[in-house]
PDB file of C-alpha atoms in Angstrom:
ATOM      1  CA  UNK A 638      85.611 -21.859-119.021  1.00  0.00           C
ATOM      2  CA  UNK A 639      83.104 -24.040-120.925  1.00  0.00           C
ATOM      3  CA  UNK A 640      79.689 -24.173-119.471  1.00  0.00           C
ATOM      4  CA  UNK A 641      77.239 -26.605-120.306  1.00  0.00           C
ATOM      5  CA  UNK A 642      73.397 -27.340-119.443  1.00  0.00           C
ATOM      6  CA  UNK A 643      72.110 -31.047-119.284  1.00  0.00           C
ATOM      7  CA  UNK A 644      68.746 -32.172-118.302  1.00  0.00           C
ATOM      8  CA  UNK A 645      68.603 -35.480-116.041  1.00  0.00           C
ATOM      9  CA  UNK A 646      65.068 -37.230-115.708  1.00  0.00           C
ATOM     10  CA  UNK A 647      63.752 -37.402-111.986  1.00  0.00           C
ATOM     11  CA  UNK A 648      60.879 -38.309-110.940  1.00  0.00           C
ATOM     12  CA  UNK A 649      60.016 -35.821-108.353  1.00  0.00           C
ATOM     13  CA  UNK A 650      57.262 -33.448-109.973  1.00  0.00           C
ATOM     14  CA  UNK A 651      57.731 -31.395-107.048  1.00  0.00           C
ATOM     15  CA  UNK A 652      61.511 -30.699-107.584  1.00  0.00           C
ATOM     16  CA  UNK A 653      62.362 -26.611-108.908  1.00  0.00           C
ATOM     17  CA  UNK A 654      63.119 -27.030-112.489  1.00  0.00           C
ATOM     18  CA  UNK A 655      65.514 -24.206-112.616  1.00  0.00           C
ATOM     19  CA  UNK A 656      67.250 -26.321-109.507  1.00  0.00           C
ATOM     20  CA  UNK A 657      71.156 -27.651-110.290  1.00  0.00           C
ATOM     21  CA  UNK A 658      71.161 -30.916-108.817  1.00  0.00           C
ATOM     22  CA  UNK A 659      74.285 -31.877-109.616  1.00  0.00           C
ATOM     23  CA  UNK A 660      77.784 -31.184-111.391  1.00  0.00           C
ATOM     24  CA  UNK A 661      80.433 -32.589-113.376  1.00  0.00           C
ATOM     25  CA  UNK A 662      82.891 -31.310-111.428  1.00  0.00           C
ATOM     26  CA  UNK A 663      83.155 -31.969-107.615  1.00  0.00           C
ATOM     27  CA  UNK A 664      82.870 -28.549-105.471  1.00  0.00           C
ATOM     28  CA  UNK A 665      86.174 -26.968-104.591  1.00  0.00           C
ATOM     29  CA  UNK A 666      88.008 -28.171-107.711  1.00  0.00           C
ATOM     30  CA  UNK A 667      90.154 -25.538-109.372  1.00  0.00           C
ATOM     31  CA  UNK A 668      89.268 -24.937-112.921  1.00  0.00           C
ATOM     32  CA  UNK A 669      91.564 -23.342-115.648  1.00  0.00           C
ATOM     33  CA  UNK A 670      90.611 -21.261-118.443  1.00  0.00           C
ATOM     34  CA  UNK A 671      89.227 -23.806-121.226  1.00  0.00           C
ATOM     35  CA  UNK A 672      88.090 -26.156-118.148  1.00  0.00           C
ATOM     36  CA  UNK A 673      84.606 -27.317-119.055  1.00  0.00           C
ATOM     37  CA  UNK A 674      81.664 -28.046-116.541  1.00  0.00           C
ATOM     38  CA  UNK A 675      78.163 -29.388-117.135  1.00  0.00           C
ATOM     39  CA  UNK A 676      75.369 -28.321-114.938  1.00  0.00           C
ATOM     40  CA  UNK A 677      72.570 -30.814-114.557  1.00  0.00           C
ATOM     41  CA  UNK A 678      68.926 -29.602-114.044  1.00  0.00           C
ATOM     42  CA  UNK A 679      66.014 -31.808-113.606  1.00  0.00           C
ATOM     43  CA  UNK A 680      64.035 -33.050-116.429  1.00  0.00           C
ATOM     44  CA  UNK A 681      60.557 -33.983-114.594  1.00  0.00           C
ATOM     45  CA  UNK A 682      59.113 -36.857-115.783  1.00  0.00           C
ATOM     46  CA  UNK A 683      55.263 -37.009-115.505  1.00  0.00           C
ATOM     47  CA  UNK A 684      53.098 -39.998-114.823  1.00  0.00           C
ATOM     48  CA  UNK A 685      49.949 -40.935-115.616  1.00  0.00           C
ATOM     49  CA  UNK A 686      47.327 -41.106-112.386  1.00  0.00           C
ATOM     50  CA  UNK A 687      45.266 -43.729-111.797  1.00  0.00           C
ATOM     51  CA  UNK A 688      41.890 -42.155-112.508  1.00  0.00           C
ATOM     52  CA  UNK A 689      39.695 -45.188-111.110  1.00  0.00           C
ATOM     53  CA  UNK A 690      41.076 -45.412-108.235  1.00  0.00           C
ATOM     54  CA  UNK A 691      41.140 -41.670-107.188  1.00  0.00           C
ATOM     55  CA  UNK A 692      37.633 -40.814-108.329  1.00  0.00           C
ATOM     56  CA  UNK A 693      38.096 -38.679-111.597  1.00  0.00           C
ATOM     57  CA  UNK A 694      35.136 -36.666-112.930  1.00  0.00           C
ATOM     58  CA  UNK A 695      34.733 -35.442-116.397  1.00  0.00           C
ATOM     59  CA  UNK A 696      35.907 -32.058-115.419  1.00  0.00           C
ATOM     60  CA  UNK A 697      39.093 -32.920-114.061  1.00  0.00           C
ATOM     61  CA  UNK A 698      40.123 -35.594-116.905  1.00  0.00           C
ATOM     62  CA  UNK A 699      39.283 -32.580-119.344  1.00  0.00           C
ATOM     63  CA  UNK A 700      41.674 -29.893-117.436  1.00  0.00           C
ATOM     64  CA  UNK A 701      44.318 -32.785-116.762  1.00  0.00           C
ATOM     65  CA  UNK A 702      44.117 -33.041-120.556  1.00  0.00           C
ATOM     66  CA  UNK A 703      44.428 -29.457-121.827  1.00  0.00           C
ATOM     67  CA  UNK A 704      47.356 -28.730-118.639  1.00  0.00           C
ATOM     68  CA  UNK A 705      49.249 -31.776-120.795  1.00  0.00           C
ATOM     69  CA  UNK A 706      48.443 -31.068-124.039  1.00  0.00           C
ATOM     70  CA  UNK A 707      46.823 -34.168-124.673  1.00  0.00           C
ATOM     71  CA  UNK A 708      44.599 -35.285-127.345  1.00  0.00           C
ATOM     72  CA  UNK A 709      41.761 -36.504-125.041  1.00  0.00           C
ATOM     73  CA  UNK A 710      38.315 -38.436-126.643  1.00  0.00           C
ATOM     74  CA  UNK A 711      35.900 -39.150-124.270  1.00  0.00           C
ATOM     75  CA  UNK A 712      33.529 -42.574-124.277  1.00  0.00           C
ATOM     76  CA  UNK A 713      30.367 -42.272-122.186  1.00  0.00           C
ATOM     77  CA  UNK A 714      28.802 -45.772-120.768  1.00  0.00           C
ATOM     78  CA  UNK A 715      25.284 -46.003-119.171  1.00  0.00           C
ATOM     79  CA  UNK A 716      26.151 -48.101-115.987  1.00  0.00           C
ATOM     80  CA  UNK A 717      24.969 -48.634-112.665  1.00  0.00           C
ATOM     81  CA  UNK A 718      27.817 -50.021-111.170  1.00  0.00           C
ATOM     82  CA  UNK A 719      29.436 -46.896-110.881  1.00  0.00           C
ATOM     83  CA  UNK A 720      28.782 -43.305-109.661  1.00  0.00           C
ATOM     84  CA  UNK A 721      27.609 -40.872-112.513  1.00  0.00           C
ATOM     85  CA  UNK A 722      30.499 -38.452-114.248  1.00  0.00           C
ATOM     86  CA  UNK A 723      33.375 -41.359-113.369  1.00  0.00           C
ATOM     87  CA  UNK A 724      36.288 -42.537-115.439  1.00  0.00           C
ATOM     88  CA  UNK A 725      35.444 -46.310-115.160  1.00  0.00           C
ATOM     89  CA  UNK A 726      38.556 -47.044-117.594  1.00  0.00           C
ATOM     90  CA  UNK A 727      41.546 -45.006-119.308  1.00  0.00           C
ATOM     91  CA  UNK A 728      43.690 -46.423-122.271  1.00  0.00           C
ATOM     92  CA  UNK A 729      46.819 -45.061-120.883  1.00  0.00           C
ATOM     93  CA  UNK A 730      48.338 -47.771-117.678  1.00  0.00           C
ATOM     94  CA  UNK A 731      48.637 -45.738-114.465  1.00  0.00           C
ATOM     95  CA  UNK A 732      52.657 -44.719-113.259  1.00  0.00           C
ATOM     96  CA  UNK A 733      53.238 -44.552-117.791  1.00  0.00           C
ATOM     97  CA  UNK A 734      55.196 -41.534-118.790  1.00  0.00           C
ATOM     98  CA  UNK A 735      52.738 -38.602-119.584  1.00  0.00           C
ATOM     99  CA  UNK A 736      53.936 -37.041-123.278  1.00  0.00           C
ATOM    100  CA  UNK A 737      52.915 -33.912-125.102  1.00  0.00           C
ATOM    101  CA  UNK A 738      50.556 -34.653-127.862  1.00  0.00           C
ATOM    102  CA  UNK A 739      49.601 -38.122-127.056  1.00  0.00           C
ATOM    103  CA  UNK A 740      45.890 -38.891-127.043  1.00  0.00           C
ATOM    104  CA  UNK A 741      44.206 -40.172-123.934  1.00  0.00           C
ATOM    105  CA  UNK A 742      40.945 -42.352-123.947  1.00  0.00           C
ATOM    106  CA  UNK A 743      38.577 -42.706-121.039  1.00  0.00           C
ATOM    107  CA  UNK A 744      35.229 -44.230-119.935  1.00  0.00           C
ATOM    108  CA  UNK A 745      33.135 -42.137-117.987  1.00  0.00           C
ATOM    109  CA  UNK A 746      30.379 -43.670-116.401  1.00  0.00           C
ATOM    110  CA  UNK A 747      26.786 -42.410-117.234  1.00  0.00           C
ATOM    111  CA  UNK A 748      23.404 -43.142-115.165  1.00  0.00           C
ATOM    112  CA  UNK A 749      21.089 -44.617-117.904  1.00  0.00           C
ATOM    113  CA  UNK A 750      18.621 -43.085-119.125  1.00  0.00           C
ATOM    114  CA  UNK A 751      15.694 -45.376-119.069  1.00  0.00           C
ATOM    115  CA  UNK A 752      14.604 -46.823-115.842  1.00  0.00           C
ATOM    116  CA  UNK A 753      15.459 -50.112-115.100  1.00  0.00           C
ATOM    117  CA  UNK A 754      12.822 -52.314-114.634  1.00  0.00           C
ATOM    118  CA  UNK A 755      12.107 -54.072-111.495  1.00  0.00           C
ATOM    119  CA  UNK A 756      11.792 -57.918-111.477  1.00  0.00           C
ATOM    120  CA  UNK A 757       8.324 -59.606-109.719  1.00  0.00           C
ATOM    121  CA  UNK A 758       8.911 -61.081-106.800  1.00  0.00           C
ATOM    122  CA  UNK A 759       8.886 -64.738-106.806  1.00  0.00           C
ATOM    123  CA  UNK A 760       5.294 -66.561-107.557  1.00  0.00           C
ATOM    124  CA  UNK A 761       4.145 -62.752-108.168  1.00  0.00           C
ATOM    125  CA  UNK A 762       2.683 -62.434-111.397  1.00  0.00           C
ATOM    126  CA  UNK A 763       2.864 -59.656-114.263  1.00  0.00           C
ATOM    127  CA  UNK A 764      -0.017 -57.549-115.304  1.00  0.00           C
ATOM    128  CA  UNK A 765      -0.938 -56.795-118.765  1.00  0.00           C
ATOM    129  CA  UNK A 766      -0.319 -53.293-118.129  1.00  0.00           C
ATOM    130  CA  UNK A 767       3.056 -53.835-116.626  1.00  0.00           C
ATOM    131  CA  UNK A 768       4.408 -56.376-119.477  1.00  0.00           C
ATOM    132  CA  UNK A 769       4.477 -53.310-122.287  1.00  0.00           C
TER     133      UNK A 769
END
């Protein structure tokens, strides 16, 4: 008897990859010497997170890199519209197939540096002092 190994893609991340999930053969069938069967075992397919929406932080978009073998490059952006140590953006579309190798680009948001100056309230006037 012949046996072959096939991978099939599923989805399932959490699925044993040493699992058989399914055969060529139905169960019970008699096979004869020379009979050949193929044994399919999952071939996970990874997706890409949505970073935004979950709240990445530097860290974790560096490990999630190196666990994927990813060629990350990291973009900081002085912003206040977002919390400090964010991704605010990544190049790759959320649910996309995650492969080996590929690079990844992200924005991570960064609290500026300088302070942001206030505005005068209306009809209040600027000092010399304050205009520098």
């Amino acid at each position: 008897m012949n046996v072959f190994i096939e991978k099939e893609e599923v989805e399932d991340k959490s699925i044993n990859p040493d699992l058989i999930i399914r055969q060529s053969v139905k169960p019970g069938t008699l096979l004869k010497p020379g009979d050949e069967i193929t044994l399919y075992i999952p071939d996970v397919i990874l997706k890409y997170p949505d970073m935004m929406a979950e709240g990445w932080t530097e860290e974790a978009v560096k490990a999630f890199a190196e666990d994927y073998g990813l060629k990350l490059s990291i973009e900081y952006v002085e912003t206040l519209e977002h919390e400090p140590d964010t991704v605010i953006h990544q190049d790759r579309p959320p649910g996309t197939n995650i492969v080996k190798g590929a690079s990844l680009r992200v924005k991570i948001a960064l609290a500026p540096e300088e302070e942001i100056p206030e505005f005068p309230e209306e009809g209040e006037e600027i000092s010399e002092d304050e205009s520098e």
